[in-house]
């Protein structure tokens, strides 16, 4: 019964992560730990815990790929942890939809952010996205997670 509400809790985590990341350009550790906690709750409350083995493998693969991106400076450590935790909660059958959502956000929404920063951004803005040359990785992670969890 509880397991069916986990995607909604994860959606709230992703939206909160996006808001914090846009404002501060940081991803708190407590926030990146929540997807793992939700995955453990999902396993503990489901009728068949062995059904989540592929999702665990999916999360591990995403974590290893994310560490590679972190090593070359393509992604921050908080984003890697949030991405891997999000991958734990996406059904394996929707994995490709999540990948398309992630790439779509990177190639469609990031240019919009860059254009907006050029148009209205300033160094004294209270919003990190407008004050500094950063791209919030929580945006494509949230797009991937929401599409992956709720795409029917």
XYZ file of C-alpha atoms in Angstrom:
152
model
C 0.000 0.000 0.000
C 2.740 2.472 0.907
C 4.827 1.510 -2.125
C 2.298 3.047 -4.511
C 2.901 6.513 -3.016
C 6.690 6.416 -3.348
C 6.715 8.024 -6.841
C 4.754 10.997 -5.489
C 7.199 11.435 -2.616
C 10.064 11.219 -5.097
C 8.398 13.818 -7.317
C 8.328 16.171 -4.316
C 12.033 15.470 -3.683
C 12.877 16.252 -7.327
C 10.913 19.506 -7.307
C 12.537 20.548 -4.023
C 15.981 19.704 -5.411
C 15.264 21.796 -8.497
C 14.172 24.780 -6.418
C 17.215 24.599 -4.137
C 19.606 24.099 -7.050
C 18.247 27.044 -9.037
C 18.430 29.316 -6.010
C 21.746 28.251 -4.446
C 23.592 26.080 -7.016
C 23.974 23.479 -4.267
C 22.445 20.088 -3.614
C 22.342 19.211 0.104
C 23.445 15.719 1.122
C 20.248 15.086 3.089
C 18.269 15.703 -0.079
C 20.348 13.329 -2.186
C 19.900 10.619 0.444
C 16.082 10.729 0.317
C 15.736 8.711 -2.939
C 17.738 5.862 -1.393
C 15.527 5.966 1.701
C 12.424 5.919 -0.498
C 13.818 2.947 -2.440
C 14.412 1.040 0.791
C 10.854 1.816 1.929
C 9.546 0.677 -1.448
C 11.394 -2.630 -1.199
C 10.343 -3.162 2.431
C 6.663 -2.512 1.748
C 6.303 -4.349 -1.547
C 5.004 -7.864 -1.835
C 7.996 -9.076 -3.833
C 11.307 -7.383 -2.923
C 13.213 -9.478 -5.464
C 11.401 -7.617 -8.255
C 13.605 -4.572 -7.642
C 16.915 -6.198 -8.553
C 17.017 -4.658 -12.015
C 16.250 -1.216 -10.620
C 19.135 -1.631 -8.186
C 21.412 -2.540 -11.094
C 20.077 0.440 -13.044
C 20.916 2.766 -10.148
C 24.426 1.295 -9.867
C 25.083 1.759 -13.597
C 23.874 5.356 -13.476
C 26.065 6.004 -10.420
C 29.174 4.658 -12.178
C 28.447 6.744 -15.289
C 27.790 9.776 -13.095
C 31.106 9.332 -11.280
C 32.757 9.356 -14.698
C 31.034 12.658 -15.517
C 32.040 14.032 -12.117
C 35.664 13.052 -12.739
C 35.797 15.095 -15.948
C 33.887 18.042 -14.447
C 30.618 17.454 -16.264
C 28.474 17.123 -13.166
C 28.662 17.870 -9.459
C 28.735 15.180 -6.790
C 25.281 16.090 -5.483
C 23.806 15.768 -8.956
C 25.460 12.358 -9.374
C 23.923 11.139 -6.121
C 20.489 12.542 -6.968
C 20.620 11.038 -10.470
C 21.590 7.591 -9.177
C 18.927 7.743 -6.470
C 16.333 8.757 -9.015
C 17.348 5.861 -11.257
C 16.588 3.495 -8.374
C 12.946 4.538 -8.428
C 12.347 4.479 -12.182
C 10.870 1.202 -13.405
C 13.361 -0.491 -15.703
C 10.769 -0.619 -18.485
C 10.697 3.208 -18.478
C 14.482 3.643 -18.410
C 14.722 4.775 -22.037
C 11.949 7.315 -21.519
C 13.943 8.751 -18.620
C 17.094 8.942 -20.778
C 15.173 10.785 -23.503
C 13.736 13.169 -20.880
C 17.214 13.846 -19.489
C 18.733 14.533 -22.905
C 15.717 16.577 -23.984
C 16.067 18.802 -20.953
C 19.793 19.231 -21.566
C 19.442 20.111 -25.246
C 16.180 22.094 -25.070
C 15.988 23.708 -21.633
C 19.662 24.526 -21.082
C 19.802 26.825 -24.146
C 16.703 28.580 -22.796
C 18.441 29.071 -19.436
C 21.541 30.459 -21.151
C 19.448 32.856 -23.227
C 17.500 33.975 -20.138
C 20.724 34.574 -18.222
C 22.049 36.726 -21.069
C 18.777 38.659 -21.253
C 18.042 39.345 -17.568
C 20.892 37.884 -15.510
C 23.174 39.927 -13.297
C 25.977 39.178 -10.859
C 24.031 40.674 -7.946
C 20.983 38.443 -8.453
C 19.898 36.332 -5.471
C 19.263 33.429 -7.843
C 22.409 31.451 -8.604
C 21.103 30.505 -12.032
C 21.025 34.198 -13.017
C 24.134 35.339 -11.137
C 26.686 32.706 -12.175
C 27.566 30.680 -15.227
C 26.025 27.437 -13.940
C 23.498 25.026 -15.333
C 21.254 23.322 -12.781
C 21.675 19.578 -13.354
C 18.634 19.016 -11.171
C 16.511 20.190 -14.116
C 17.278 17.273 -16.464
C 17.322 14.899 -13.483
C 13.827 16.039 -12.509
C 12.614 15.739 -16.101
C 14.047 12.227 -16.357
C 12.639 11.166 -13.019
C 9.161 12.542 -13.551
C 8.897 11.094 -17.060
C 10.332 7.772 -15.977
C 8.028 7.378 -12.989
C 4.787 8.724 -14.434
C 4.896 7.937 -18.141
C 2.107 5.437 -18.770
